[in-house]
Every structure is written in C-alpha cells, then in structure tokens.
Coordinates of C-alpha atoms in Angstrom, one line a residue:
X217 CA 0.0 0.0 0.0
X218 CA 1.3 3.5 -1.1
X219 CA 0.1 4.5 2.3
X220 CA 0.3 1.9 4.8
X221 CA -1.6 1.6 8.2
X222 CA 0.0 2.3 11.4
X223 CA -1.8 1.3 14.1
X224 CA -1.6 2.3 17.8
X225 CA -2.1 -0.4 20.3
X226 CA -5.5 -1.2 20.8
X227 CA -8.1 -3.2 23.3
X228 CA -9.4 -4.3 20.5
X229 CA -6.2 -5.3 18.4
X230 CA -7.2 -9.0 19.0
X231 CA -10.6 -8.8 17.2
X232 CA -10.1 -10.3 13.5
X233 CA -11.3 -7.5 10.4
X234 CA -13.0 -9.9 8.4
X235 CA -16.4 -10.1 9.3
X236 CA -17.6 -12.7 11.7
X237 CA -20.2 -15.4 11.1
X238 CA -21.8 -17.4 13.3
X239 CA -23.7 -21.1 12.4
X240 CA -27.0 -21.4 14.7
X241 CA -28.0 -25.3 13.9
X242 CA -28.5 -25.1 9.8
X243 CA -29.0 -21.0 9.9
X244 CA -26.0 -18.8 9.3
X245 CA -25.9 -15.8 10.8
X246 CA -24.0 -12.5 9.1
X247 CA -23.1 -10.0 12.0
X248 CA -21.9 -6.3 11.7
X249 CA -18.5 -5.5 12.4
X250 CA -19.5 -2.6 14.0
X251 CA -22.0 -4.5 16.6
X252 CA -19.6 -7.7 16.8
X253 CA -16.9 -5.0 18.3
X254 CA -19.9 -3.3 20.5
X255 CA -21.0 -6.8 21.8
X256 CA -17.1 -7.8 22.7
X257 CA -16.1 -4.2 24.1
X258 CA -19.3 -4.3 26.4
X259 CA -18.6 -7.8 27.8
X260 CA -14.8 -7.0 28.5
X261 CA -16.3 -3.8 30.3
X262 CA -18.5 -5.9 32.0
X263 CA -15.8 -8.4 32.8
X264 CA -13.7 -5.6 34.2
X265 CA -16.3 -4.2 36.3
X266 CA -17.5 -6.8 38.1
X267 CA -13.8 -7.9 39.4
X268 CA -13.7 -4.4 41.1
X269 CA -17.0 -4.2 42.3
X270 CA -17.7 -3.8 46.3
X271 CA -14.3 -2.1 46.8
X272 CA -14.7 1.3 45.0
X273 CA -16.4 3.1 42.7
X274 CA -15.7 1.3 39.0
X275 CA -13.7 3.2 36.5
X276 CA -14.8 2.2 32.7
X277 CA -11.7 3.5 31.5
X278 CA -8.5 2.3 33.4
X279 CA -6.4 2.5 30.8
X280 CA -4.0 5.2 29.7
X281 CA -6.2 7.5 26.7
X282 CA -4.1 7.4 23.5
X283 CA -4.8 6.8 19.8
X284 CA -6.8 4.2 18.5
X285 CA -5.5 3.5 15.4
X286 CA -3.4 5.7 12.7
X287 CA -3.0 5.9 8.8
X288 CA -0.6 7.9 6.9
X289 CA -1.8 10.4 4.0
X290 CA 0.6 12.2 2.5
X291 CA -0.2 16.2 2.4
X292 CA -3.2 15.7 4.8
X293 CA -4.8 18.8 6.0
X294 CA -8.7 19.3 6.9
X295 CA -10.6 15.7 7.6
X296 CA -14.3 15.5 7.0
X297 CA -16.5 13.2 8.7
X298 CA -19.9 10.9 6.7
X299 CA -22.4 11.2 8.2
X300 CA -23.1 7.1 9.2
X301 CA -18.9 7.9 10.8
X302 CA -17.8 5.8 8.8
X303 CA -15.8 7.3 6.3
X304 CA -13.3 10.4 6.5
X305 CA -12.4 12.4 3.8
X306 CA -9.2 14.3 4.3
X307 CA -8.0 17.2 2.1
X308 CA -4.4 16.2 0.6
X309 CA -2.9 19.5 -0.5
X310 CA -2.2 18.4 -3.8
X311 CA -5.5 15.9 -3.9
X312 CA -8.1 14.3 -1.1
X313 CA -8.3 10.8 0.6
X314 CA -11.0 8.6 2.0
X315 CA -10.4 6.4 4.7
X316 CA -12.8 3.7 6.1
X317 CA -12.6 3.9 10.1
X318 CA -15.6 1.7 11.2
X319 CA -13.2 -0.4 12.6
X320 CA -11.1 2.4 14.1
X321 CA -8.2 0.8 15.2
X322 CA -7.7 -0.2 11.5
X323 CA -8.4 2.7 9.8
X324 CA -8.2 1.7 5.9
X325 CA -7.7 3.4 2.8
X326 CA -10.5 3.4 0.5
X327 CA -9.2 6.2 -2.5
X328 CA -6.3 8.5 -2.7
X329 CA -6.8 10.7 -5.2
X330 CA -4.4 12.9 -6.9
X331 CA -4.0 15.6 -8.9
X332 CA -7.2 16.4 -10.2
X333 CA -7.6 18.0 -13.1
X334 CA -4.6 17.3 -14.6
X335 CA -5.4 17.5 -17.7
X336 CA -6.3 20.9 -18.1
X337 CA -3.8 23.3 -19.6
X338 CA -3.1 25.3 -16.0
X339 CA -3.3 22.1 -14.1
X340 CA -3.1 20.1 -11.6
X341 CA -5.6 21.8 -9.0
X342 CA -3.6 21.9 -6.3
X343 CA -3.1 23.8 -2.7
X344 CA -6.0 21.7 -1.6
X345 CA -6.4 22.7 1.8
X346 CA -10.8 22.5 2.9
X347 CA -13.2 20.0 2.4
X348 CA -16.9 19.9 3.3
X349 CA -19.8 17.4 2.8
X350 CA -23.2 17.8 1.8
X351 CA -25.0 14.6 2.1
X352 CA -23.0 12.0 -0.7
X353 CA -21.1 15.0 -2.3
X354 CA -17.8 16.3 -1.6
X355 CA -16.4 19.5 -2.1
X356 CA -12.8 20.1 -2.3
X357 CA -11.7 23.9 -3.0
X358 CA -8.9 25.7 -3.6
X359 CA -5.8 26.7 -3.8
X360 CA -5.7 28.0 -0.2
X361 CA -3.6 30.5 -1.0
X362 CA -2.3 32.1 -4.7
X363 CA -0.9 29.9 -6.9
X364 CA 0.0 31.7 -10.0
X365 CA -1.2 29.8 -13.0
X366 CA -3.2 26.9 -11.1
X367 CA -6.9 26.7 -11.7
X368 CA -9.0 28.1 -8.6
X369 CA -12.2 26.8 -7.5
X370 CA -15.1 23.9 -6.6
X371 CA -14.3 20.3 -7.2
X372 CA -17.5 18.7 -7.0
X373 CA -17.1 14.7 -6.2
X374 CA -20.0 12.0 -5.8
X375 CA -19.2 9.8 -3.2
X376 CA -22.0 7.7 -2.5
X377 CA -19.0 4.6 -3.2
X378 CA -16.3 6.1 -1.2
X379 CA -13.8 4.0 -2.2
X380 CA -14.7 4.9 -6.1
X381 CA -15.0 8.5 -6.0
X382 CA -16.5 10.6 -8.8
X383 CA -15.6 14.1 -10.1
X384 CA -18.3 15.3 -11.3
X385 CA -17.8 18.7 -11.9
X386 CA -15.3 21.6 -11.7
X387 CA -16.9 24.9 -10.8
X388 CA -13.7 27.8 -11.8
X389 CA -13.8 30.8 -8.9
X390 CA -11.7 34.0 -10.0
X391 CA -10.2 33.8 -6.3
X392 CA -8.2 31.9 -3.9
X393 CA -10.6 29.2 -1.5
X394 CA -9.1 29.1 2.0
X395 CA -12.1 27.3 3.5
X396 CA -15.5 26.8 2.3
X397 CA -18.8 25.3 4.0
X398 CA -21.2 22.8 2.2
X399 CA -25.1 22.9 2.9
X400 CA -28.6 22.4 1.0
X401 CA -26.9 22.1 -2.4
X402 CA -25.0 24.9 -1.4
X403 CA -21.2 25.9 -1.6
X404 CA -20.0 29.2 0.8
X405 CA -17.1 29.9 -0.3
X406 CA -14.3 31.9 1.0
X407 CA -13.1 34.6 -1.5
X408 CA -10.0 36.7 -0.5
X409 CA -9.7 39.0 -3.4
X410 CA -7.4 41.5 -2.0
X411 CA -10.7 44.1 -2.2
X412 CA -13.7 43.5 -0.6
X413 CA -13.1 40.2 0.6
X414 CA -16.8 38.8 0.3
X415 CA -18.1 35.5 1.0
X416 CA -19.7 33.8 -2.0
X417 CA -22.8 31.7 -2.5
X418 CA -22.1 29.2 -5.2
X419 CA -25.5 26.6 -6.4
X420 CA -23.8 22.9 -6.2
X421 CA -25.3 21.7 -9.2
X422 CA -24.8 24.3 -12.0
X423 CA -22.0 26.7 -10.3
X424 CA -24.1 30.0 -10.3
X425 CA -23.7 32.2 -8.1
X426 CA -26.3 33.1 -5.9
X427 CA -25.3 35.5 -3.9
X428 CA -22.4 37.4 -1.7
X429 CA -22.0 39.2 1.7
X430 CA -19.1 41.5 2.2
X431 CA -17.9 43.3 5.8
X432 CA -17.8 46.6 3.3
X433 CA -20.7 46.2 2.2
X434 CA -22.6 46.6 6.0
X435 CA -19.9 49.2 6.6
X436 CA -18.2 51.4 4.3
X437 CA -16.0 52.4 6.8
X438 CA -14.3 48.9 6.3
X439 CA -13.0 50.1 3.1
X440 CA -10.2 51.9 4.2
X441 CA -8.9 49.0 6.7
X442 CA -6.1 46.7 5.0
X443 CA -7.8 43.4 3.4
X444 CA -5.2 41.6 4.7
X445 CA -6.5 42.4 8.3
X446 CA -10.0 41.5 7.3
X447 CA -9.3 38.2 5.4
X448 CA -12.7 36.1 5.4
X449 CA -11.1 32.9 6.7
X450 CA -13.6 30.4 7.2
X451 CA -17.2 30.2 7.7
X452 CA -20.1 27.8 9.4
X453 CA -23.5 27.6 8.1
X454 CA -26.4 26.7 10.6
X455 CA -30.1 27.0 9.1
X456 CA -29.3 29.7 6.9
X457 CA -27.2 31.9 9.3
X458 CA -23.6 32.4 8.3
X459 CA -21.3 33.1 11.1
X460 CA -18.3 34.6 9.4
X461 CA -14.4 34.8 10.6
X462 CA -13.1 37.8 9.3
X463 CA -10.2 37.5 11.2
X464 CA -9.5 41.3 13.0
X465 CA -13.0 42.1 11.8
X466 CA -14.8 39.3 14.6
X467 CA -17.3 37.0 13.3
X468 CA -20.1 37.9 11.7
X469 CA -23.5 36.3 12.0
X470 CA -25.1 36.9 8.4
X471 CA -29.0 35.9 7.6
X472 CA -28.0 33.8 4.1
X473 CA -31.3 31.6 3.7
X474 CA -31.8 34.1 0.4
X475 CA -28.3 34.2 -0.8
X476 CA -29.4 37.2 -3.1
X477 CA -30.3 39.7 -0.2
X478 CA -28.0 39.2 3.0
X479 CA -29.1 40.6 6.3
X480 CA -26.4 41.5 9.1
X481 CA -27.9 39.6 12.6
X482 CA -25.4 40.5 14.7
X483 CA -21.4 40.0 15.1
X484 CA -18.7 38.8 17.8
X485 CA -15.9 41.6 18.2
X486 CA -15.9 42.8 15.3
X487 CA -13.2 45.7 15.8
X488 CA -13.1 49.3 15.1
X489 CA -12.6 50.1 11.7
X490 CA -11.3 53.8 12.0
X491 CA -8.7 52.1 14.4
X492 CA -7.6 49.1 12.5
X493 CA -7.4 51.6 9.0
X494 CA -4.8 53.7 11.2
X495 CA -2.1 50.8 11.2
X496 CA 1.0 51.7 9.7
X497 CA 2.5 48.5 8.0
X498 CA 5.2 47.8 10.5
X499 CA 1.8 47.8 13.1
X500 CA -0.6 45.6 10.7
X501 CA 2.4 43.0 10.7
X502 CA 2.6 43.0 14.7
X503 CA -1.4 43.2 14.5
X504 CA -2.2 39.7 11.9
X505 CA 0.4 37.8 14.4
X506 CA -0.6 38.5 17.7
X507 CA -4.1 38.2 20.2
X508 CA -6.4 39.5 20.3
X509 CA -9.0 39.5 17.0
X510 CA -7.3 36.7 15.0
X511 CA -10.8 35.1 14.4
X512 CA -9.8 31.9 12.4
X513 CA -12.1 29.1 12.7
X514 CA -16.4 29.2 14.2
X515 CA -18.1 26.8 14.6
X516 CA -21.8 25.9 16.8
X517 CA -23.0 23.3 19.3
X518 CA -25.9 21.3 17.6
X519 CA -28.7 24.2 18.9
X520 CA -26.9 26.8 17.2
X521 CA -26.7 29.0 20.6
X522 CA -23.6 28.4 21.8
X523 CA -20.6 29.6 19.8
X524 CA -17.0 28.6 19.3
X525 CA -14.5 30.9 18.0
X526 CA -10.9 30.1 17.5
X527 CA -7.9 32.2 17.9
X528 CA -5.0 31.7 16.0
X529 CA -2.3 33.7 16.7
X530 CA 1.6 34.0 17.3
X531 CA 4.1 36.2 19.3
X532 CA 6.8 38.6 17.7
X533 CA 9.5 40.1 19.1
X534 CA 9.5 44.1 19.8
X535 CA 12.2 46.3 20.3
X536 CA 12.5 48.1 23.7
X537 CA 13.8 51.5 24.1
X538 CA 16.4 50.4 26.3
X539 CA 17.6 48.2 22.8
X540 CA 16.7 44.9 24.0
X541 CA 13.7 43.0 22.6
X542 CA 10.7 41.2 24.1
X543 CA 7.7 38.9 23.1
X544 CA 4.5 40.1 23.1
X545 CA 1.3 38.4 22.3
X546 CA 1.3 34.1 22.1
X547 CA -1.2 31.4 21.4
X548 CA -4.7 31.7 20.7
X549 CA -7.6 30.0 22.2
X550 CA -11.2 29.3 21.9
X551 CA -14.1 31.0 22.8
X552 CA -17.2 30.1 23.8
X553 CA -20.4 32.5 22.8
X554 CA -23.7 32.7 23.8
X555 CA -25.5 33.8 20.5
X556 CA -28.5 32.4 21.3
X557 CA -29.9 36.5 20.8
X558 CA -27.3 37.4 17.6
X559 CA -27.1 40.9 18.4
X560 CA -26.3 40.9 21.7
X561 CA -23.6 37.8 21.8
X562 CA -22.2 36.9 25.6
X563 CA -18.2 36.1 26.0
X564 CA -18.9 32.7 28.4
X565 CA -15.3 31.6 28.8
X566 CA -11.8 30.7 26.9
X567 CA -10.3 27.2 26.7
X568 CA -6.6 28.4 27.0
X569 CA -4.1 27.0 24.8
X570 CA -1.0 24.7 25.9
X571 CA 1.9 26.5 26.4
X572 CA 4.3 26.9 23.9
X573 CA 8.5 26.8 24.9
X574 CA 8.4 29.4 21.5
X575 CA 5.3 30.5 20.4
X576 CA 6.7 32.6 17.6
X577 CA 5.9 31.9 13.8
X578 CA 8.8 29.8 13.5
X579 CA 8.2 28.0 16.6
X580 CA 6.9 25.4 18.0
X581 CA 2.8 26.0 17.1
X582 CA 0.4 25.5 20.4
X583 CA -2.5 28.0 19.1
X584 CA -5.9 26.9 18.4
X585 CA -7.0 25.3 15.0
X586 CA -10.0 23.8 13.7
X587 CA -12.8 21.9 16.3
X588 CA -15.9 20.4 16.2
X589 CA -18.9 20.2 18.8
X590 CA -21.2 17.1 19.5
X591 CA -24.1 16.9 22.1
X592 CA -21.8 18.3 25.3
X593 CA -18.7 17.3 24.3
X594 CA -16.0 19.8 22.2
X595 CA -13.2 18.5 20.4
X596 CA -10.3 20.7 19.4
X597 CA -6.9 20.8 17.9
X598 CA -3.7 22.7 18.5
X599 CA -1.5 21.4 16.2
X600 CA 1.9 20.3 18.1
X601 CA -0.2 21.3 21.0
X602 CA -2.4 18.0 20.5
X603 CA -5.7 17.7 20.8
X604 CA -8.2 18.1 23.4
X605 CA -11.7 16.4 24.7
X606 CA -13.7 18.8 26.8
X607 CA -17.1 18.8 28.7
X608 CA -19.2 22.1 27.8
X609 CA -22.6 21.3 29.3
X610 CA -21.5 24.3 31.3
X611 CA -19.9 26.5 29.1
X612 CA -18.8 28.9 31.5
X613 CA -16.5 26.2 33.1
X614 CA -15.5 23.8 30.5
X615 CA -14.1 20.9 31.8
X616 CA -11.1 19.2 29.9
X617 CA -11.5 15.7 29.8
X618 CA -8.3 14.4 27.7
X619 CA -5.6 15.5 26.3
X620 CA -3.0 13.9 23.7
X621 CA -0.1 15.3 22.3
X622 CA 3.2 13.9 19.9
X623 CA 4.9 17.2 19.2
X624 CA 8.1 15.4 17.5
X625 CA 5.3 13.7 15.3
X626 CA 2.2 15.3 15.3
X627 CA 0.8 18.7 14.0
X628 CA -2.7 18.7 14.5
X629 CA -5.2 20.5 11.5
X630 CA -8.5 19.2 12.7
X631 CA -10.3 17.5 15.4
X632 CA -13.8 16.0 14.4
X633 CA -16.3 13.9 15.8
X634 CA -17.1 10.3 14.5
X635 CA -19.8 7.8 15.4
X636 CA -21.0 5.8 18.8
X637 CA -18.9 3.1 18.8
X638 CA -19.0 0.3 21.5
X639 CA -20.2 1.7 24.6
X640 CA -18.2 5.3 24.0
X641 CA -17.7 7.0 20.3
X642 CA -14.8 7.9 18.0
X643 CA -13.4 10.9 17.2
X644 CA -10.5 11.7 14.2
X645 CA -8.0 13.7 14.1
X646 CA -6.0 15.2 11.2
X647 CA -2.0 15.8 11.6
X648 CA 0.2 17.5 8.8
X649 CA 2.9 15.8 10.4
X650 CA 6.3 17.4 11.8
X651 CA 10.1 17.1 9.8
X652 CA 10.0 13.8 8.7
X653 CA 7.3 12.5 10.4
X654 CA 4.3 11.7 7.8
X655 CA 1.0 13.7 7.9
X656 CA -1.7 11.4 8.9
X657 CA -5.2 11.0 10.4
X658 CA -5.7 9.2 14.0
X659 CA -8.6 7.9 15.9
X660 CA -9.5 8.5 19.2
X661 CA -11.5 6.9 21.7
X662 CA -14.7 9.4 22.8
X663 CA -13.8 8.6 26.4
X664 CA -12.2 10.8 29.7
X665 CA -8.6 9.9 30.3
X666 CA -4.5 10.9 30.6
X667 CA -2.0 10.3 28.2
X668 CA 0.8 7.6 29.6
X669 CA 3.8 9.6 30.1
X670 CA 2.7 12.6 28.2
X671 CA 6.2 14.2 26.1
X672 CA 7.4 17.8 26.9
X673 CA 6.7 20.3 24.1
X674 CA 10.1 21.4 25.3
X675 CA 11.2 24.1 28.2
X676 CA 8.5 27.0 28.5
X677 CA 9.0 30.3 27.6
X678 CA 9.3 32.4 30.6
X679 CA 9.4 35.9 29.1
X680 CA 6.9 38.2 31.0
X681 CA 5.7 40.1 28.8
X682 CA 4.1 36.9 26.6
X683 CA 0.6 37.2 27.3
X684 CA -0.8 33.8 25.9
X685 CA -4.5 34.8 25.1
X686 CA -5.9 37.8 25.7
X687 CA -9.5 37.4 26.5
X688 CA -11.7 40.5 24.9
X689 CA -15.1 41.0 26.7
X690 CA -16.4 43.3 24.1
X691 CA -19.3 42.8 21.6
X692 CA -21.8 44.2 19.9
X693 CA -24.2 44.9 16.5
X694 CA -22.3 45.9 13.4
X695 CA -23.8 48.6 11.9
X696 CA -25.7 48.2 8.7
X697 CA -25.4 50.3 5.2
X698 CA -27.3 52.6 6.4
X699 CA -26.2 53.1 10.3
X700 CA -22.8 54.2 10.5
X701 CA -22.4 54.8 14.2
X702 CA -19.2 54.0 15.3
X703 CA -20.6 53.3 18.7
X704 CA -22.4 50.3 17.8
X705 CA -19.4 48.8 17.0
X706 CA -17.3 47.0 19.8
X707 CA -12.9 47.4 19.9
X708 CA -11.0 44.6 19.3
X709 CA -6.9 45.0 18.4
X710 CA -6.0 43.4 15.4
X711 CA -4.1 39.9 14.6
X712 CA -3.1 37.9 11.6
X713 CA -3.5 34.0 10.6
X714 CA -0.7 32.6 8.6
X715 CA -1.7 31.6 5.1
X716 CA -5.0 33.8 5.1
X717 CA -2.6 37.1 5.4
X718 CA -0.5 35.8 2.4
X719 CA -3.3 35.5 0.6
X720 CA -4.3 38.9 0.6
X721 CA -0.5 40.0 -0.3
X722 CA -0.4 40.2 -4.0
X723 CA -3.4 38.4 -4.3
X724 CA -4.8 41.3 -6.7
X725 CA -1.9 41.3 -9.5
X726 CA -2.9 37.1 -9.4
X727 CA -6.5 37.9 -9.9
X728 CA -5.5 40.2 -13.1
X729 CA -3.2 37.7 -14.3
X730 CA -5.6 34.8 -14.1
X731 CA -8.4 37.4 -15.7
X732 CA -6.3 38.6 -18.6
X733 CA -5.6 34.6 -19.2
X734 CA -9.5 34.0 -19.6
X735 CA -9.9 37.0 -21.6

C-alpha cells in the first residue's frame, strides 16, 4: 500500500477485520462488524467491572487514553467526517483521501486521489487545503492560498461509493478558497480577493452564483482598513445563518437563507474600523500575528446558541527603548459564545491553549485550530499542542477531559467527531505531520482519560511580557449600510493567521493575471 496503516495499540487489536459469522443449527448468521466489536467491548467492560465491584467506585476507563488507530496520508490537512462515521475524507494539499474507520483501530484506505484535473492546460488543481460534505457529495476547494497559473475553484465529487469516488464537476472561482462550507446544495465559499473580501454563494449543481456578503458592504467604513486584516477565513452555516471569521473584523453572523439579499444579525468583536485603518504596516504586521482579534475558525453546538470561536495567533518580538527586545502576544484560544440572541452575543469563557517553549511563527505552534462540537462534548486541535476532549454542558466552566499530544510527530489541522462506537464514540484527528514524520489522520476513543507519560513540548518560555490569550469582553451589533455609528461597534486590536494574510499579499496582480488569461 502507497500509504500503509500504522496502528496504535489497541483493546481491540485482537478482534479479526474480516467479518464474523456465526452457524445457529442449519442457519447462518452475518453479523456487523461494527456490533460484533460493540458486543465484545461491552462484555470485556463488563468483565472488568464486576472484578472491582464492592471495593470502590468502577472506572470504565482504566487504561492510559491514547490513539486508536493511525493511517498515513501524504499532504493531509482538513478531515471530514460521513455522516453514518464511517468514512473520513481528508483534504491532501495536492489531492483528497478517504479512509474507512468503522473499525477504528484499523483505519483503511479506501481512495487517494491525486492531482485532479490534470489534464487541463493550467493544471493540476492543487493547494487543496478544505473540504466539506453535503450529504454524498464532496467538495474540495482551492488553492488556499495564490498559486500563480493553477486553476481556482469547486471540485465537485459524488461519493455515495467512497472508495470509487467521482468528479463530477469543476466549478472555476476568480479567487483563492481558504475554507468553504457545504449545505442544501449549497457551496459558501471563501473569497479573499485582496478588495472586498466577500463571501460567496455558489448553487452545487450548475456553479451559479447566488449570492455574496461583504464586511464593506454593511460598513463602508471597512474600506479603508487593510484586506489583509479583514481576510474572510472560514465560515459555518447553521439554518441559513452564516457566522463569518473575518479574522481582525470578529465573526459575523449573516441571515444567508436568500443568498441574493444578506441581512447582518449580529457579530462577535468585530473591531473598530477607524482604528484598524490607522495601522502603519510595521503595526498591521505586529497586529495579523498576535491576540487579540485573530478570528480563524467558528463553529456551533448542535442548537446553534452556543458559539465557538478560534484564535490563531503567534508572538513577535519588539524592540525596547532600552535596545533589548521582548515577546509580546502568544497562542490563541477558543471562545465560547452565547449567540442564542445574535445581536447581543455573551463572552462565556476561553479554553486556553497549551503552552508553547516558543510560540513565535517559526516556533513550535500550540494555538488553536479547527474543532468540532457534538451533544456536550467539544473537540479541538492545537497542532503540536495536541488535541483536546472537553465537557461544555457548562460552558462557563469547561471541563477538559483528555488531552493527547506527539509534538516530534504530530501537528494537528482538525479535530472531528465520529460515530457511537462500543459503549463510547470515535473521534478523528488530522495531523500534517512534523520534519520527517508523515501527515496522517488518527482515531481516538470518545472517552475521559491521561496520556501515559505525556512528552514535553520542550522548556516554557518564561518571558513576562508573553501574554498567551488575551480574552476581549467586548461585543456588539455591526452597523448596517445605512447606520454608521461607530458606537455600535465593539474594539477589538487586530491579529493575523498565517496563510490567510498571504493571501491577501499580491493576491490582486494574481487575480488580473488569471483574468487577462481568460480573456
């Protein structure tokens, strides 16, 4: 195999793949894998339980918590989950994968598809960074960031047989796709232009567009602040409502159900224009990097009230006037949101990052990246900071519940939930790997635990001055077109996200290449 499994020691190591069957008298019986593994999980449990019982309280999870299983996929960046939690599809950077995890301590590969589009004159597509499902179809955009003379846009791929994926259609964008979102035969695309910045409603099926939403466009004072400052990063779409990280601009919570005419509902710091348009270069650089703004990644709890808001951001050095330097700024983390009333949202609490021994650019990364919510339970990624299990019935006092972390092997993109499985769950993880060590995707048992001898990121940074996540308490209703009132708008400083901010550089002379092409 081109990508061969790795597989992390397992309870269930011992149970065969191949799928059991059973002869009652002259009546065979076919049983599913996934139930066989339920049945023989619960009776261990069982097993376990009833040797402790009487002396204290059982514990259903002795054991140390670490991976369940691992698969390497070369490139791998955002991991998609089906909706049965069966199948992952992982975005490969220069194509995407699907991997077959219902026995998740042997995840398998089903496809590995590379790249697409080869045979057009400007291909490969390529910088293939985001992924998103809608039902049986897959969208893979990009490239995340410029790539002069590569195609941009909307790979469209049926993949009712996952392991035979089909391309059935290639929607061309005039811009860059850092992220997208998939709903309703729906694409929402991010669309860094190095102008306005919008985010675009694409139809599925034909590739029309049906609409856009730009921050200028509710506020014309947003014209005169950098677009690399506002970058539209990524976006999450709940029943129509787009909530919209526009990275020193907040999150924005946008009424989309008609694509055509956009309604502003209410936004998450969303910053002060008239400040942020005042940066001189040397303090927009300073301002992308560091906490806090630096609105990467949203995403809701299953209600759509409770709101999760990364922060990815950095620490830079600064010069003193005594001519020493010092770091200021650090690692982002999440936020938790009430926006269960969009115009008035509620800071609830931060889930702080791991500490980083250098938390600069070229460091060692411990800020927040991409997360998912399911039922109570929120599962997040730090990249060499591992990833995280936490409890957030009370989301003013999350509770982490596990924590696992390989920072000589793993960088972590994406943390997403799975499926039940035995008498706990599954959740994936996506890694992009670290020096040699191969980008992959790992499963994880949905249970409470501590890593066995957990590695060091390395000796902690012990300069004062870094401040590892600020936590702003501002909010507030962006103004519409017509309302202009700077005091409806709430102060955050600005920040930066790697990638997004390269995007905006020089993005515009790409765009008039690429035009002048088509022309």
């Amino acid at each position: 195999s081109r990508n061969p499994v790795q597989t992390e020691r397992s309870p269930l190591s011992s149970v065969p793949r191949l799928r059991p069957i059973f002869l009652l008298g002259t009546r065979r019986l076919t049983v599913d894998r996934r139930q066989f593994l339920r049945t023989v999980s619960a009776s261990a449990l069982a097993a376990s339980t009833a040797s402790v019982a009487g002396s204290r309280p059982a514990t259903a999870h002795p054991g140390p918590f670490e991976p369940l299983g691992r698969i390497d996929i070369d490139g791998a960046k955002e991991a998609v989950v089906s909706a049965d939690g069966e199948t992952v599809f992982v975005a490969a950077t220069d194509g995407y994968a699907a991997v077959d995890i219902s026995a998740p301590d042997r995840p398998e590969l089903l496809a590995d598809r590379r790249d697409p589009r080869s045979d057009r004159e400007d291909g490969p597509f390529r910088g293939l960074y985001d992924a998103k499902l809608d039902g049986d179809t897959l969208l893979v955009v990009g490239p995340a960031n410029p790539i002069p003379g590569a195609p941009a846009g909307v790979l469209v791929v049926d993949v009712s047989d996952p392991a035979n994926p089909d391309e059935i259609a290639f929607h061309e964008t005039g811009f860059p796709i850092h992220n997208c979102f998939a709903a309703d035969g729906r694409a929402y695309l991010t669309a860094n232009d190095g102008d306005r910045n919008p985010l675009v409603v694409l139809d599925i099926d034909s590739g029309d567009e049906l609409g856009r939403w730009s921050v200028v466009a509710a506020d014309d004072r947003w014209t005169d602040v950098s677009p690399s400052v506002r970058s539209v990063h990524d976006v999450w779409v709940r029943e129509g409502v787009a909530h919209v990280a526009l990275w020193d601009a907040g999150t924005w919570l946008v009424d989309l159900s008609d694509p055509a005419s956009p309604s502003v509902l209410g936004a998450v710091s969303p910053g002060d224009p008239e400040e942020l348009a005042a940066l001189t270069p040397r303090g927009r650089h300073r301002e992308r990097r560091t906490p806090p703004g630096n609105h990467h990644y949203v995403a809701t709890d299953d209600a759509g009230d409770l709101l999760g808001v990364g922060v990815e951001s950095w620490a830079v050095e600064v010069d003193r006037d005594d001519g020493t330097t010092e770091l200021v700024g650090g690692p982002g983390g999440v936020q938790l949101w009430d926006v269960s009333d969009p115009a008035a949202p509620t800071r609830l609490s931060t889930i702080e990052p791991p500490a980083s021994p250098d938390p600069r650019l070229g460091g060692v990364w411990t800020t927040a990246h991409n997360f998912d919510f399911r039922d109570d339970r929120l599962y997040t990624s730090w990249y060499r900071g591992g990833v995280k299990r936490h409890d957030v019935s009370d989301a003013t006092d999350p509770v982490e519940l596990a924590w696992w972390r390989d920072p000589d092997r793993a960088s972590f993109w994406s943390a997403q939930y799975a499926y039940p499985f035995a008498d706990e769950g599954v959740f994936v993880a996506s890694s992009r790997g670290v020096g040699d060590a191969s980008p992959a995707l790992y499963t994880f048992p949905d249970h409470a635990g501590d890593q066995l001898d957990p590695p060091s990121l390395g000796p902690e940074t012990t300069t004062e001055s870094l401040v590892n996540t600020p936590t702003p308490t501002a909010s507030g209703t962006p103004p519409s077109a017509s309302d202009t009132d700077s005091s409806t708008s709430a102060t955050d400083a600005p920040g930066f996200g790697l990638g997004v901010g390269a995007a905006a550089l020089g993005v515009a002379g790409w765009l008039a290449r690429r035009r002048g092409r088509r022309d």
